[in-house]
Short mmCIF file of C-alpha atoms in Angstrom, two decimals:
data_model
loop_
_atom_site.label_atom_id
_atom_site.label_comp_id
_atom_site.label_asym_id
_atom_site.label_seq_id
_atom_site.Cartn_x
_atom_site.Cartn_y
_atom_site.Cartn_z
CA MET A 12 0.00 0.00 0.00
CA THR A 13 1.48 3.34 -1.04
CA TYR A 14 -1.51 5.62 -0.62
CA PHE A 15 0.76 8.35 0.72
CA GLY A 16 3.67 7.52 -1.59
CA LYS A 17 7.00 5.84 -0.91
CA VAL A 18 9.20 8.69 0.39
CA LEU A 19 7.60 11.10 2.83
CA THR A 20 9.67 13.86 4.40
CA ALA A 21 9.13 14.63 8.06
CA MET A 22 9.47 18.35 7.50
CA VAL A 23 11.30 20.73 9.82
CA THR A 24 9.61 23.88 11.04
CA PRO A 25 11.69 26.94 10.12
CA PHE A 26 12.00 29.69 12.71
CA SER A 27 12.97 33.34 12.30
CA LYS A 28 15.66 34.93 14.46
CA ASP A 29 13.00 36.09 16.91
CA GLY A 30 11.77 32.50 17.34
CA SER A 31 8.53 32.88 15.39
CA VAL A 32 7.58 30.42 12.66
CA ASP A 33 8.95 31.49 9.28
CA TYR A 34 6.10 30.53 6.99
CA ALA A 35 7.82 31.93 3.89
CA VAL A 36 10.78 29.57 4.31
CA ALA A 37 8.38 26.72 5.08
CA GLU A 38 6.61 27.40 1.79
CA ARG A 39 9.88 27.43 -0.14
CA LEU A 40 11.17 24.29 1.56
CA ALA A 41 7.94 22.39 0.93
CA ASP A 42 8.15 23.20 -2.78
CA TYR A 43 11.81 22.13 -2.88
CA LEU A 44 11.15 18.82 -1.16
CA ILE A 45 8.30 17.89 -3.50
CA THR A 46 10.54 18.54 -6.51
CA HIS A 47 13.49 16.67 -5.00
CA GLY A 48 12.26 13.17 -4.32
CA SER A 49 9.46 13.47 -1.78
CA ASP A 50 6.07 11.97 -2.60
CA GLY A 51 4.57 13.73 0.40
CA LEU A 52 5.29 15.76 3.50
CA VAL A 53 4.54 15.20 7.16
CA VAL A 54 4.02 18.55 8.85
CA CYS A 55 4.34 19.15 12.61
CA GLY A 56 5.67 15.76 13.58
CA THR A 57 8.68 15.11 15.80
CA THR A 58 11.06 16.64 13.25
CA GLY A 59 8.74 19.64 13.00
CA GLU A 60 9.13 20.31 16.76
CA SER A 61 5.41 19.87 17.40
CA PRO A 62 5.78 19.84 21.22
CA THR A 63 6.75 23.52 21.18
CA LEU A 64 4.28 24.71 18.53
CA SER A 65 0.90 26.17 19.38
CA TRP A 66 -2.13 24.74 17.60
CA GLU A 67 -2.56 28.07 15.83
CA GLU A 68 0.98 27.80 14.45
CA GLU A 69 0.35 24.21 13.40
CA TYR A 70 -2.86 25.03 11.58
CA GLN A 71 -1.14 27.82 9.68
CA LEU A 72 1.70 25.46 8.75
CA TYR A 73 -0.76 22.87 7.43
CA LYS A 74 -2.36 25.53 5.27
CA THR A 75 0.96 26.98 4.10
CA VAL A 76 2.43 23.62 3.12
CA ARG A 77 -0.75 22.40 1.46
CA GLU A 78 -0.85 25.51 -0.71
CA ALA A 79 2.86 25.21 -1.54
CA VAL A 80 2.52 21.57 -2.56
CA ALA A 81 -0.56 22.40 -4.65
CA GLY A 82 -1.66 18.81 -5.19
CA ARG A 83 1.76 17.55 -6.34
CA GLY A 84 2.12 15.30 -3.29
CA LYS A 85 0.36 14.23 -0.13
CA VAL A 86 0.40 16.40 2.99
CA LEU A 87 -0.05 14.71 6.35
CA ALA A 88 -0.71 16.70 9.51
CA GLY A 89 0.74 15.65 12.85
CA THR A 90 -2.45 16.09 14.83
CA GLY A 91 -1.78 13.53 17.54
CA SER A 92 -1.97 14.25 21.26
CA ASN A 93 -1.95 12.45 24.59
CA SER A 94 -5.48 13.79 25.02
CA THR A 95 -8.01 12.01 22.83
CA SER A 96 -10.42 14.94 22.72
CA GLU A 97 -7.62 17.33 21.76
CA ALA A 98 -6.43 14.99 19.00
CA ILE A 99 -9.96 14.73 17.64
CA GLU A 100 -10.40 18.50 17.60
CA ALA A 101 -7.06 19.07 15.87
CA THR A 102 -7.65 16.30 13.34
CA ARG A 103 -11.10 17.66 12.44
CA HIS A 104 -9.56 21.10 11.95
CA ALA A 105 -6.83 19.68 9.69
CA TYR A 106 -9.46 17.81 7.68
CA ASP A 107 -11.39 21.05 7.20
CA LEU A 108 -8.17 22.63 5.86
CA GLY A 109 -8.00 19.99 3.12
CA ILE A 110 -5.13 17.89 4.46
CA ASP A 111 -4.59 14.49 2.80
CA GLY A 112 -3.96 12.50 5.95
CA SER A 113 -3.15 12.57 9.64
CA LEU A 114 -0.16 11.24 11.57
CA GLN A 115 -1.33 10.04 14.97
CA VAL A 116 1.43 9.49 17.52
CA VAL A 117 1.04 7.06 20.41
CA PRO A 118 -0.05 9.10 23.47
CA TYR A 119 2.97 10.15 25.48
CA TYR A 120 3.62 10.49 29.21
CA ASN A 121 0.30 9.13 30.50
CA LYS A 122 1.16 5.53 29.38
CA PRO A 123 -2.28 4.08 28.53
CA SER A 124 -2.92 0.33 28.32
CA GLN A 125 -3.31 -1.39 24.95
CA ALA A 126 -7.09 -1.20 25.46
CA GLY A 127 -6.75 2.52 26.05
CA LEU A 128 -4.60 2.92 22.93
CA TYR A 129 -7.18 1.09 20.83
CA GLN A 130 -9.95 3.32 22.15
CA HIS A 131 -7.85 6.44 21.54
CA PHE A 132 -7.08 5.73 17.89
CA SER A 133 -10.46 4.21 17.04
CA GLN A 134 -12.27 7.27 18.43
CA ILE A 135 -10.11 9.60 16.34
CA ALA A 136 -10.72 7.51 13.23
CA ALA A 137 -14.47 7.54 13.85
CA ALA A 138 -14.45 11.33 14.24
CA VAL A 139 -12.96 11.84 10.75
CA PRO A 140 -14.09 8.76 8.76
CA ASP A 141 -13.05 10.21 5.40
CA LEU A 142 -9.49 11.11 6.44
CA PRO A 143 -6.73 8.47 6.05
CA ILE A 144 -4.72 7.99 9.24
CA MET A 145 -1.15 6.85 9.75
CA LEU A 146 -0.33 5.52 13.22
CA TYR A 147 3.04 6.51 14.70
CA ASN A 148 4.81 4.08 17.00
CA ILE A 149 7.90 5.63 18.59
CA PRO A 150 8.31 4.22 22.11
CA GLY A 151 11.68 5.89 22.63
CA ARG A 152 9.89 9.25 22.58
CA THR A 153 6.52 8.37 24.07
CA GLY A 154 7.42 5.85 26.76
CA CYS A 155 4.60 3.67 25.49
CA ALA A 156 4.69 1.06 22.72
CA LEU A 157 1.90 0.06 20.38
CA ALA A 158 1.68 -3.74 20.43
CA VAL A 159 1.39 -5.75 17.22
CA ASP A 160 -1.98 -7.18 18.25
CA THR A 161 -3.32 -3.67 18.79
CA ILE A 162 -1.97 -2.51 15.44
CA ALA A 163 -3.65 -5.48 13.76
CA ARG A 164 -7.00 -4.59 15.35
CA LEU A 165 -6.64 -0.95 14.35
CA ALA A 166 -5.74 -1.94 10.78
CA GLU A 167 -9.25 -3.37 10.46
CA ILE A 168 -10.63 0.20 10.69
CA SER A 169 -11.16 1.46 7.14
CA ASN A 170 -9.42 4.82 7.43
CA ILE A 171 -6.44 3.63 9.50
CA VAL A 172 -4.29 2.78 6.49
CA ALA A 173 -0.64 2.83 7.58
CA ILE A 174 1.89 3.00 10.39
CA LYS A 175 5.15 4.86 10.83
CA GLU A 176 7.11 2.19 12.69
CA ALA A 177 9.95 3.80 14.64
CA SER A 178 10.60 1.22 17.33
CA GLY A 179 13.88 0.29 15.65
CA SER A 180 12.85 -3.37 15.60
CA LEU A 181 12.78 -5.32 12.35
CA ASP A 182 11.02 -8.11 14.19
CA GLN A 183 8.22 -5.69 15.08
CA ALA A 184 7.96 -4.60 11.44
CA SER A 185 7.89 -8.24 10.33
CA GLN A 186 5.18 -9.11 12.84
CA ILE A 187 3.08 -6.14 11.73
CA ARG A 188 3.35 -7.30 8.11
CA TYR A 189 2.36 -10.84 9.09
CA HIS A 190 -0.70 -9.73 11.06
CA THR A 191 -2.08 -6.97 8.81
CA PRO A 192 -3.63 -6.92 5.32
CA ALA A 193 -1.28 -6.45 2.38
CA GLU A 194 -2.76 -3.02 1.66
CA PHE A 195 -1.85 -1.71 5.13
CA GLY A 196 1.22 0.48 4.67
CA ILE A 197 4.32 0.02 6.85
CA TYR A 198 6.70 2.98 6.72
CA SER A 199 10.12 2.92 8.31
CA GLY A 200 10.52 5.67 10.89
CA ASP A 201 14.32 5.41 10.70
CA ASP A 202 16.29 6.27 7.57
CA SER A 203 18.94 3.67 8.28
CA LEU A 204 16.28 0.93 8.44
CA THR A 205 14.43 1.86 5.26
CA LEU A 206 15.99 -0.83 3.10
CA PRO A 207 15.65 -3.60 5.73
CA VAL A 208 12.02 -2.62 6.37
CA LEU A 209 11.30 -2.83 2.64
CA ALA A 210 12.74 -6.34 2.72
CA VAL A 211 10.21 -7.47 5.35
CA GLY A 212 7.20 -5.98 3.58
CA GLY A 213 7.39 -2.24 4.19
CA CYS A 214 6.32 0.25 1.54
CA GLY A 215 8.50 3.29 2.21
CA VAL A 216 9.91 5.72 4.74
CA VAL A 217 8.99 8.81 6.68
CA SER A 218 12.41 10.35 6.29
CA VAL A 219 14.58 12.99 7.90
CA ALA A 220 17.53 12.69 5.51
CA SER A 221 15.28 13.30 2.50
CA HIS A 222 15.60 17.01 3.22
CA LEU A 223 19.10 16.60 1.79
CA VAL A 224 19.10 13.43 -0.35
CA GLY A 225 15.48 12.87 -1.27
CA LEU A 226 16.22 11.93 -4.87
CA GLN A 227 18.73 9.30 -3.78
CA ILE A 228 16.35 7.79 -1.22
CA GLN A 229 13.62 7.67 -3.85
CA LYS A 230 16.07 5.96 -6.21
CA MET A 231 16.98 3.41 -3.52
CA VAL A 232 13.34 2.51 -2.87
CA GLN A 233 12.55 2.24 -6.57
CA ALA A 234 15.66 0.15 -7.20
CA TYR A 235 14.66 -2.31 -4.48
CA GLU A 236 11.12 -2.60 -5.82
CA ALA A 237 12.49 -3.19 -9.32
CA GLY A 238 14.58 -6.10 -8.05
CA GLU A 239 17.85 -4.18 -8.31
CA THR A 240 18.87 -5.08 -4.78
CA ARG A 241 22.59 -4.58 -5.35
CA LEU A 242 22.02 -0.98 -6.46
CA ALA A 243 19.65 -0.37 -3.56
CA THR A 244 22.28 -1.65 -1.13
CA GLU A 245 24.97 0.54 -2.69
CA ILE A 246 22.81 3.63 -2.24
CA HIS A 247 21.93 2.63 1.32
CA LEU A 248 25.60 2.23 2.26
CA GLN A 249 26.60 5.46 0.55
CA LEU A 250 23.98 7.39 2.53
CA LEU A 251 24.51 5.54 5.82
CA PRO A 252 27.00 8.11 7.27
CA LEU A 253 24.39 10.84 6.71
CA PHE A 254 21.61 8.72 8.24
CA LYS A 255 23.76 8.27 11.34
CA VAL A 256 25.14 11.80 11.74
CA LEU A 257 21.64 13.28 11.61
CA PHE A 258 20.97 11.52 14.91
CA VAL A 259 24.18 12.29 16.84
CA ALA A 260 21.99 14.65 18.88
CA THR A 261 18.24 14.87 19.40
CA ASN A 262 16.31 15.21 16.15
CA PRO A 263 15.89 17.77 14.56
CA VAL A 264 18.98 19.51 16.01
CA PRO A 265 21.54 17.96 13.60
CA LEU A 266 19.16 18.34 10.65
CA LYS A 267 18.76 22.05 11.27
CA VAL A 268 22.55 22.38 11.42
CA ALA A 269 22.88 20.49 8.14
CA LEU A 270 20.19 22.53 6.40
CA THR A 271 21.77 25.76 7.60
CA GLN A 272 25.12 24.60 6.24
CA GLN A 273 23.37 23.95 2.93
CA GLY A 274 22.03 27.50 2.83
CA TRP A 275 18.53 27.02 4.20
CA ALA A 276 17.46 29.72 6.68
CA VAL A 277 15.60 27.29 8.95
CA GLY A 278 16.86 28.94 12.13
CA ALA A 279 17.54 27.31 15.47
CA VAL A 280 15.44 24.90 17.53
CA ARG A 281 13.02 25.99 20.21
CA SER A 282 13.82 25.57 23.88
CA PRO A 283 14.17 23.19 25.68
CA LEU A 284 16.08 21.86 22.67
CA CYS A 285 19.29 23.74 21.95
CA MET A 286 21.82 23.91 19.15
CA PRO A 287 24.90 21.68 19.45
CA ASP A 288 28.52 22.45 20.20
CA GLU A 289 31.10 23.11 17.50
CA SER A 290 32.39 19.53 17.39
CA THR A 291 28.94 18.25 16.46
CA SER A 292 28.57 20.89 13.76
CA LEU A 293 31.97 19.94 12.36
CA ALA A 294 31.06 16.26 12.29
CA ILE A 295 27.93 17.09 10.30
CA SER A 296 29.88 19.35 7.97
CA ASP A 297 32.43 16.60 7.34
CA VAL A 298 29.77 14.13 6.24
CA LEU A 299 28.09 16.71 4.00
CA GLN A 300 31.41 17.58 2.39
CA LYS A 301 32.20 13.94 1.64
CA LEU A 302 28.79 13.43 0.06
CA SER A 303 29.25 16.61 -1.94
CA ASP A 304 32.66 15.42 -3.16
CA GLN A 305 30.99 12.16 -4.27
CA GLY A 306 28.41 14.14 -6.22
CA VAL A 307 25.60 12.81 -4.01
CA LEU A 308 24.57 15.97 -2.23
CA ALA A 309 22.69 18.62 -4.17
CA GLN A 310 24.19 22.05 -4.61
CA ARG A 311 23.59 24.55 -1.84
CA VAL A 312 20.53 26.73 -2.24
#
C-alpha cells in the first residue's frame, strides 16, 4: 500500500531569528522537497518540533504547506496528542483545511494500556471517517509502545491505512506485516532501516535525511522494488553516514545544522532543545562535504 507515496519527508519547522515560525521559508522548503524526491510531507511531527508549537501555528503550517505543494504530493498533519479529545479536535480542523492525511502518535507520558490505545485511535478515526490515518509508534519518545496485536486490530478500521514504525525493531515490522492486510502500509521511521524494512514488507519511509538526499532515497526505494537489490544496497551504504550523523543529537537539532550549512534559513530549535557544540557541527559538515565530493549531495541553495 502506497496511498501516501514511498518517500515522505518529516518536514522541519523553520523559525525566524525572533523564534517565530517562518512561513515563507516553510513554503519554499515544501516546494523544494516535493521537486526533490518526496512523494509527500509530514508537517508538525517530531522533526517539526510539534511539542513547542501552538495549535494556531500548526494550523497555519498545514495551510501553508498544502498551498505550496498544490496537489503535487500528499500532505499529512501531525495532529496527535496524549489527550483524545484534543487529538480529535485538531484532526477535524486539519481535515477542514483539506489535508490528505493525519499522523497520529502514540499518546505520550500518560502511558495508557493497549485497550486505552485502541480506544484512543479508534475514536479519532471515527471522528474523521473520510481522512486516512497513519499511526506513529515511537516508544523511545513516548514511553509507550503500540503492540502488534493492537496494530492489527486498528488496521481493520477502514481509514487507519498505515503505520510509521519507529521502534527500531525489524522483528516488530515483520510481525506487523504478518498480522495486517497487504494493503496496510508500513513505513520505516528510521532512515537507516528503510531498506531492511522494505525487505520485510514495508512500503517506504517517513524520512529525515530526504531534506538533503530525497532523490537518492527515492532511487533506492525504486531500485529495491524493481529487483535491483545490489544498487539499492549501494545507495543505502553510501547514505549511511548521513543517516547516522543526523541523529548524533536529538532530532531535529543535527538536521537544522545540516540545512543551515546547505544554505537554508531554517533557524535554530526551540527551547528546551538547543543547538549543538562546535564539534557536532563539524562532524555534520564533514559528512556533507564527503557526500558533496561524491556528487551525491545537491548544490547549496
